[in-house]
Coordinates of C-alpha atoms and ligand atoms in Angstrom, one line a residue:
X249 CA -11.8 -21.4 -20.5
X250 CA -11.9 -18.3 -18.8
X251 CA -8.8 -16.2 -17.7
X252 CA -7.0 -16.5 -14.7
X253 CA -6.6 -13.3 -12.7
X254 CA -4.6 -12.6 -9.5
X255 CA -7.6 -12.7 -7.8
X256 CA -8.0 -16.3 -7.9
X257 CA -6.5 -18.7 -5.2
X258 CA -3.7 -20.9 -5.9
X259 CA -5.3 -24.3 -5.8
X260 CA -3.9 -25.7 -2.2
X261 CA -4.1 -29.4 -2.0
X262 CA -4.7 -29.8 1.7
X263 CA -6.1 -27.1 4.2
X264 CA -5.1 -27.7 7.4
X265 CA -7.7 -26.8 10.0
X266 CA -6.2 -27.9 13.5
X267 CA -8.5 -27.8 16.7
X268 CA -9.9 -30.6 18.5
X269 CA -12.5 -28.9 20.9
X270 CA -16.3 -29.5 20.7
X271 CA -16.4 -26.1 18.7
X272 CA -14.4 -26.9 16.5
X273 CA -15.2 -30.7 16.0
X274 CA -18.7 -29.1 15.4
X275 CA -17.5 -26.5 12.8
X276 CA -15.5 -29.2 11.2
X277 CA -18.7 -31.6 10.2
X278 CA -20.7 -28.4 9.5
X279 CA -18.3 -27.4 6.8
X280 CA -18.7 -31.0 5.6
X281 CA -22.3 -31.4 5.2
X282 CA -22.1 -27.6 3.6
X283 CA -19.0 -28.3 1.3
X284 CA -21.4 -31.0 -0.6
X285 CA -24.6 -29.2 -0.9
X286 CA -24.5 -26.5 -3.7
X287 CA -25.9 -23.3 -1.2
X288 CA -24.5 -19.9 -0.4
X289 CA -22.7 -20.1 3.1
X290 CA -21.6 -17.3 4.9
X291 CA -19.4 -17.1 7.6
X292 CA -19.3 -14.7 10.5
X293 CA -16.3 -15.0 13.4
X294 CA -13.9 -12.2 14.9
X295 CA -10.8 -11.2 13.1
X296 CA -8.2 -13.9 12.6
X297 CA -10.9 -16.9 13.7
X298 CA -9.7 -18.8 9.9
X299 CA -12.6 -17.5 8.3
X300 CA -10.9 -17.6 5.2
X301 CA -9.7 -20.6 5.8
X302 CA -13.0 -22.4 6.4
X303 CA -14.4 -20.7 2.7
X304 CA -11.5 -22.6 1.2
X305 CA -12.2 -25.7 3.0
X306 CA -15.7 -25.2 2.0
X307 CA -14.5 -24.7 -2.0
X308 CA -12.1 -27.7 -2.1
X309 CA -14.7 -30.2 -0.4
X310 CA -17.3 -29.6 -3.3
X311 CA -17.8 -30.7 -6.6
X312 CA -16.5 -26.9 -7.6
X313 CA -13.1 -27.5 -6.8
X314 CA -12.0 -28.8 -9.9
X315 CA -13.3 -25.3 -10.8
X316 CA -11.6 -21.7 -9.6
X317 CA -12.1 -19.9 -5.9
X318 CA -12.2 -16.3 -6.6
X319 CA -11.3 -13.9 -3.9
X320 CA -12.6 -10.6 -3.9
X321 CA -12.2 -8.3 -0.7
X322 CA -15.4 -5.8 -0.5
X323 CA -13.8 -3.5 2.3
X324 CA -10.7 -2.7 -0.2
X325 CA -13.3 -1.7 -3.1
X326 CA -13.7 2.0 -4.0
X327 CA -17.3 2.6 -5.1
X328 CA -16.8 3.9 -8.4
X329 CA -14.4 0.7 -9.6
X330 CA -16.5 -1.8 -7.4
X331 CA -19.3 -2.3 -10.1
X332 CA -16.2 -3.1 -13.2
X333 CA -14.7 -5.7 -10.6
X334 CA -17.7 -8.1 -9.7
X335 CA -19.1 -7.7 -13.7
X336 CA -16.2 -6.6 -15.6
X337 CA -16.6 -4.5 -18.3
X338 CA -16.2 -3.3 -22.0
X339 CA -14.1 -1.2 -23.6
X340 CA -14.4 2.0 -23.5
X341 CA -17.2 2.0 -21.3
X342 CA -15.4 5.0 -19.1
X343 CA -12.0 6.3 -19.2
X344 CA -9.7 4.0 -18.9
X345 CA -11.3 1.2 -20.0
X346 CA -8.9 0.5 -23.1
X347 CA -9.9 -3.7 -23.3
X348 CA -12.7 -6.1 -22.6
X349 CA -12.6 -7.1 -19.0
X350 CA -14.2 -9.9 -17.3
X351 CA -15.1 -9.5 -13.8
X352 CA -15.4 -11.7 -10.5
X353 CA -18.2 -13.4 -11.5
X354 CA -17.2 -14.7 -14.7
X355 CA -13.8 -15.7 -13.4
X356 CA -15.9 -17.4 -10.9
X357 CA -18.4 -19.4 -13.5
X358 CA -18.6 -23.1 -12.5
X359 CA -16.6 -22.3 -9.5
X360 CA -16.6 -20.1 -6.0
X361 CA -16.8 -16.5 -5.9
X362 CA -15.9 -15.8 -2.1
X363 CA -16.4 -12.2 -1.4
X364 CA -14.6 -11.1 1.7
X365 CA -15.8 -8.7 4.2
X366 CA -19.5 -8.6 3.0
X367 CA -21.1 -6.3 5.4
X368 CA -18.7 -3.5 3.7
X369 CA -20.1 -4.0 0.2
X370 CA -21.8 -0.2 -0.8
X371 CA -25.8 -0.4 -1.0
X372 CA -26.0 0.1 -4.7
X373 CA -24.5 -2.8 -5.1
X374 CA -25.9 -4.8 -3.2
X375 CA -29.0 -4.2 -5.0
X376 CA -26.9 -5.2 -8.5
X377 CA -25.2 -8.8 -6.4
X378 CA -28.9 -9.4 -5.9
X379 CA -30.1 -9.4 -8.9
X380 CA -27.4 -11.8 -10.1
X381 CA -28.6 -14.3 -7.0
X382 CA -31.9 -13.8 -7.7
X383 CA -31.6 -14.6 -11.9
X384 CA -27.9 -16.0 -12.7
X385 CA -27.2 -13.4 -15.0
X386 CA -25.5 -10.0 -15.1
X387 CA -23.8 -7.2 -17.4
X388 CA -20.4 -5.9 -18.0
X389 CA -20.3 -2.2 -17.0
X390 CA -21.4 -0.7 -20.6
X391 CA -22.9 -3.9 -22.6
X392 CA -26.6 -4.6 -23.2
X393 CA -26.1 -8.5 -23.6
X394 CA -27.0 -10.3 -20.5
X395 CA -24.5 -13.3 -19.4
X396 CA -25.5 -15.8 -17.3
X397 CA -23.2 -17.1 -14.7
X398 CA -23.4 -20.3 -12.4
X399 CA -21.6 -19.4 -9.2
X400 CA -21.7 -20.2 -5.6
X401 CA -21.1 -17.5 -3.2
X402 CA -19.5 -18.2 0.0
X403 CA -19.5 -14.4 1.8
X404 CA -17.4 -13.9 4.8
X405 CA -17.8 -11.0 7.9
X406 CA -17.1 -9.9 11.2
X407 CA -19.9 -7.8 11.6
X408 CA -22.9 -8.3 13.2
X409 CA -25.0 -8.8 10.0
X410 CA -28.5 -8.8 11.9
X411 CA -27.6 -5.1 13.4
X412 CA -26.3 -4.3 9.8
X413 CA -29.5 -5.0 8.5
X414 CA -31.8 -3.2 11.2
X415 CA -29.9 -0.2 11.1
X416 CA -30.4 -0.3 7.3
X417 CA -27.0 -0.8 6.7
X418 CA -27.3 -4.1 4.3
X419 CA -30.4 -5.3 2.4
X420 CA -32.4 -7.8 4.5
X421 CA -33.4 -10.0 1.4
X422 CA -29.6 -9.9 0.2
X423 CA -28.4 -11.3 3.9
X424 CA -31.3 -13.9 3.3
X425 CA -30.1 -15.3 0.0
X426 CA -26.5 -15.1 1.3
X427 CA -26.9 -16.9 4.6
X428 CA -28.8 -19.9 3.3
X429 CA -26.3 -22.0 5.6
X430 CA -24.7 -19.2 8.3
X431 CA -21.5 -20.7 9.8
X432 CA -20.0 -19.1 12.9
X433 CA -15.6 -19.5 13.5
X434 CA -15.5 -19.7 17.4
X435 CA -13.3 -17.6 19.1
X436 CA -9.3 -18.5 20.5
X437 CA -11.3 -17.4 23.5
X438 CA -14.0 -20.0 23.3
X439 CA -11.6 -23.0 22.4
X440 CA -8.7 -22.3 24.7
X441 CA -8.1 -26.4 24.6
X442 CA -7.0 -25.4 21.1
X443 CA -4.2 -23.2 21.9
X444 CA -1.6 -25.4 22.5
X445 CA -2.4 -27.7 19.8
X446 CA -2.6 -24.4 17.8
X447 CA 0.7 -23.0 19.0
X448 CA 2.5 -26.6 18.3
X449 CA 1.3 -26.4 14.7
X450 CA 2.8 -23.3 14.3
X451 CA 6.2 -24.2 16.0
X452 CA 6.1 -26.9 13.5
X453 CA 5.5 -24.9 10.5
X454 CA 8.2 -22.1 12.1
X455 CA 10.8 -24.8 11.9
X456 CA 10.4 -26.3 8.6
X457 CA 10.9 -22.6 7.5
X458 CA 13.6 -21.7 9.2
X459 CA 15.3 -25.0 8.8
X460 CA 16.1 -25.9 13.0
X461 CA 16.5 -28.4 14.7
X462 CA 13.7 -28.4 17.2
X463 CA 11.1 -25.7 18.9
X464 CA 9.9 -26.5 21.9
X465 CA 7.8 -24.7 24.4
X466 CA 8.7 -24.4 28.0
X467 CA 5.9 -25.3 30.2
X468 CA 5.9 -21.6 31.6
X469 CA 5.0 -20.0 28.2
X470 CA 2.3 -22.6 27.4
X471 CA 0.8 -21.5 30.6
X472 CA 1.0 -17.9 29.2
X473 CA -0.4 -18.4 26.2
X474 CA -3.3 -20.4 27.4
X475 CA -4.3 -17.6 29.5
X476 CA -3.6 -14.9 27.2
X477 CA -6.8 -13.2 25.8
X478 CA -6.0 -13.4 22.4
X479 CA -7.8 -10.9 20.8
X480 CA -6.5 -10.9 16.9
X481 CA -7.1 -14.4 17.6
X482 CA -5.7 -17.8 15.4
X483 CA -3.9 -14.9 13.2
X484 CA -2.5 -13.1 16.9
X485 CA -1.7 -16.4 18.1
X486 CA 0.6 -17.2 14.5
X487 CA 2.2 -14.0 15.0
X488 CA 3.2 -14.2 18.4
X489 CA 4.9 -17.5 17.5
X490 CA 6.7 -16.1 14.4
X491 CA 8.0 -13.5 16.5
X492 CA 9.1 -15.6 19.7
X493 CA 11.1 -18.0 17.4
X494 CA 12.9 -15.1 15.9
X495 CA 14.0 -13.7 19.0
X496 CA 14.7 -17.0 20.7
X497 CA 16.7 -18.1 17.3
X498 CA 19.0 -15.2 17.6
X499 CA 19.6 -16.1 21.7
X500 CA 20.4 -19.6 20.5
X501 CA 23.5 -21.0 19.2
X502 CA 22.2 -24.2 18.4
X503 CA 19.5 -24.9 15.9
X504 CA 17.5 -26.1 19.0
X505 CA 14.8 -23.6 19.9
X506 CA 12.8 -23.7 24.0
X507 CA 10.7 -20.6 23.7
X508 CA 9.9 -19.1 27.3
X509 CA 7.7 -16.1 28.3
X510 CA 10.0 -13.4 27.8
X511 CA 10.1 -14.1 24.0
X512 CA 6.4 -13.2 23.5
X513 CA 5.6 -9.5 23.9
X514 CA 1.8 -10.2 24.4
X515 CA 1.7 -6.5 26.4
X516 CA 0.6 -6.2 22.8
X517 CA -3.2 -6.7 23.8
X518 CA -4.9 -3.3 24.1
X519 CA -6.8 -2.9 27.2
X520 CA -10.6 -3.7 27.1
X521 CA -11.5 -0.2 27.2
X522 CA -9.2 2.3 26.7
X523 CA -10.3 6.3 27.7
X524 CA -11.5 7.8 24.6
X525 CA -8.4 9.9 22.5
X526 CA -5.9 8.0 24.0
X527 CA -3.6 5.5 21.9
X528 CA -1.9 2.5 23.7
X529 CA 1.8 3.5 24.4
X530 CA 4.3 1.7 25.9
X531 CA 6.7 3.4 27.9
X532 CA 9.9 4.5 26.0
X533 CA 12.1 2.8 28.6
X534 CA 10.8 -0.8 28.4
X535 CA 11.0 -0.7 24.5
X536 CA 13.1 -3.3 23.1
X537 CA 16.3 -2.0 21.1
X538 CA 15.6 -2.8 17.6
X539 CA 16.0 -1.4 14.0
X540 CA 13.8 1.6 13.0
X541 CA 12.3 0.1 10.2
X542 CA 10.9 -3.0 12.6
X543 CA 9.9 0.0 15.3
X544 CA 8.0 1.5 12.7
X545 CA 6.0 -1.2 11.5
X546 CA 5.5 -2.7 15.5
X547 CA 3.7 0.9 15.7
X548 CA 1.7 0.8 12.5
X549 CA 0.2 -2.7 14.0
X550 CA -0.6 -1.8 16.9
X551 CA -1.9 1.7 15.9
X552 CA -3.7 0.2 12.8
X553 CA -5.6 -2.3 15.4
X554 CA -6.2 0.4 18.1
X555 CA -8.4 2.1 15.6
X556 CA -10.0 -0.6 14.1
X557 CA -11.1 -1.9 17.2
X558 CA -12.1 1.1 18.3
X559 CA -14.2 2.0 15.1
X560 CA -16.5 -1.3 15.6
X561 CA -13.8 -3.4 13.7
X562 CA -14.9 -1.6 10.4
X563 CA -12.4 -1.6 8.2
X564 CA -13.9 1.3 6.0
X565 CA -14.2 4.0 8.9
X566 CA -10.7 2.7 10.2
X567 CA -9.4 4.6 6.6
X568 CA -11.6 7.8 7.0
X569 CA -10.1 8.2 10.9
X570 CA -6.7 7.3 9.7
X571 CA -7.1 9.8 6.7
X572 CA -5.7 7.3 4.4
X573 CA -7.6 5.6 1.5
X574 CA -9.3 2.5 2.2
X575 CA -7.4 0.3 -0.9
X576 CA -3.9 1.4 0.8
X577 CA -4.8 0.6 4.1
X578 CA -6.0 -2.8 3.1
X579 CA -2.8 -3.2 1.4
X580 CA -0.7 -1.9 4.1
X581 CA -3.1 -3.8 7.2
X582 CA -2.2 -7.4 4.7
X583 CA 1.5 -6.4 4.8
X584 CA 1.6 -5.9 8.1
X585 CA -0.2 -9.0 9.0
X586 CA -3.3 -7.9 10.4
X587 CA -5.9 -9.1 7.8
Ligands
ATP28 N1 -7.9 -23.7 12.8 C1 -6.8 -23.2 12.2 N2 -5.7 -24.0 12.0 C2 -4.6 -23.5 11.4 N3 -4.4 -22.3 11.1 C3 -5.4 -21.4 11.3 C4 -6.7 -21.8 11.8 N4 -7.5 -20.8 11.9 C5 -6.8 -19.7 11.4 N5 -5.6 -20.1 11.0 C6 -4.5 -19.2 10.4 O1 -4.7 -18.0 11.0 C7 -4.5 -16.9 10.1 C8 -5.8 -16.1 10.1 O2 -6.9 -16.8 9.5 P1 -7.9 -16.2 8.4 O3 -7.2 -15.3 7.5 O4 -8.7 -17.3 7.8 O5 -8.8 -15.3 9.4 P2 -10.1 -14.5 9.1 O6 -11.2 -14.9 10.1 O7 -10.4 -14.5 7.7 O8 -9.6 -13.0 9.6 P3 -10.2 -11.5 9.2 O9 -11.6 -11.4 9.7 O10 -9.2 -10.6 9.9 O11 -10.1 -11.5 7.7 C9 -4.2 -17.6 8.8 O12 -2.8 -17.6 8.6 C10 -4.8 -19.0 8.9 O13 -4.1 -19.9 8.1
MG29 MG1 -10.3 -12.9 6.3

């Protein structure tokens, strides 16, 4: 039995997929007839459509999920360590390298290696993931023995992988192999009659957290949220709630909760095309009055999400504007909520 490592899920009994529209109905039986068959999937969808959510509904509905899901993110991988994490390695193969390590892959034997964020994996290795689709087996960084390895890769992006590949960004036979079954995670935009049923869920799971009585929504905020553009999406939409039942919570005396308009601060939503240079700032007189430490990290979402949208939602060239490394920022964009 192999090692467990952080990187592998925590096995979740149920996955909770809500939406009811024809997009969704559609995704839903899709991921069914996929989840049985034994082929690489990959997913494509804007940020916060669940893709990660659909690769784990993929893993527990097949005959792997008695077996690991392995999570590896590509966009958070620094070249030079990248190689060690998908194939492990051995000691003292480079500096550093004081034990034996496995890698992704073998965590992953028998099971799911879902690697996140595909389209940012470097070319060199996507010449080496290749080579492990192609044959089954691979090497730890400094060992000669081949292993062989029986995994099924579910890959996840929001990229436009056909583009990648034409502009000679990703490998054309590696996007072949990897999109034996392509799956695409509508929109909040193009399943708007999923928004309140959405929204509810989330009320739901807000309560049972907080322990209160009831959330409701007053009709006027559903009306705002079913018009809002939404574009963080399912994750925007989760957030937005969150944040409207904390405010409403500390308005209420009772443990009963009717969240109206003015709890959600969906001003958040960057204009379509803002003129180049220029950061979205609110005006310094309609901010809310709130602690430093919440300011601060209100900013560092919305700044963090100006630039990625604005760098072709590349999470890689988001790090080099922001002059920060591309590990922290991956760190720092999950902390915050945006990934
Ligand atoms: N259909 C859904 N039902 C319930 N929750 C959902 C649904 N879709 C997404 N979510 C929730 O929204 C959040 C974002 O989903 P997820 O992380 O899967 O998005 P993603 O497509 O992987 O985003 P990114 O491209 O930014 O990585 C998660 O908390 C997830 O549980
Ligand atoms: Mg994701």
């Amino acid at each position: 039995m192999l090692p467990r490592s952080s990187g592998v899920f925590e096995p979740i009994k149920e996955t909770h997929m809500i939406g009811l529209s024809p997009a969704m109905t559609q995704l839903k039986k899709e991921i069914e007839i996929v989840a049985g068959s034994d082929l690489n999937v990959l997913i494509g969808g804007e940020t916060g459509t669940g893709k990660e959510l659909v690769a784990k509904a993929i893993h527990q509905g097949s005959p792997r999920a008695v077996n690991p899901l392995v999570y590896l993110n590509c966009a958070a991988l620094p070249e030079t360590v990248a190689e060690s994490e998908l194939f492990g390695h051995v000691k003292g193969a480079f500096t550093g390298a004081i034990h034996d390590r496995p890698g992704k892959f073998e965590l992953a034997d028998k099971g799911t290696l879902f690697l996140d964020e595909i389209g940012e994996l470097p070319l060199s290795l996507q010449a080496k993931l290749l080579r492990v689709l192609q044959y089954g087996d691979l090497q730890r960084v400094g060992e000669d023995k081949a292993l062989t390895v029986d995994v099924r890769i579910i890959a996840a992006t929001n990229m436009d992988m056909r583009k990648a590949v034409t502009e000679g960004k990703f490998r054309a036979d590696l996007y072949h192999r990897l999109s034996v079954f392509p799956l695409f995670v509508p929109s909040l935009q193009e399943r708007r009659d999923d928004i309140v049923l959405l929204a509810g869920y989330f009320c739901e799971k807000c309560r049972i957290k907080f322990g209160l009585s009831t959330i409701a929504l007053s009709p006027a905020a559903r009306a705002l949220l079913e018009t809002a553009s939404w574009p963080g999406n399912v994750r925007e939409l989760e957030h937005a709630i969150y944040r409207a039942v904390i405010i409403a919570q500390a308005e209420s005396r009772s443990g009963e909760i009717v969240l109206l308009p003015q709890h959600f601060s969906l001003e958040g939503e960057t204009p379509a095309d803002p003129a180049p240079g220029t950061a979205p700032t609110a005006p310094l007189t309609s901010l809310p009055i709130r602690s430093l430490a919440e300011a601060t990290r209100q900013f560092q979402y919305d700044y963090i999400r100006y630039v990625y949208e604005n760098s072709g939602k590349v999470w890689a060239k988001t790090a080099r504007q922001l002059e920060i490394d591309p590990g922290n920022l991956h760190r720092l964009a999950r902390k915050l909520g945006l990934k």
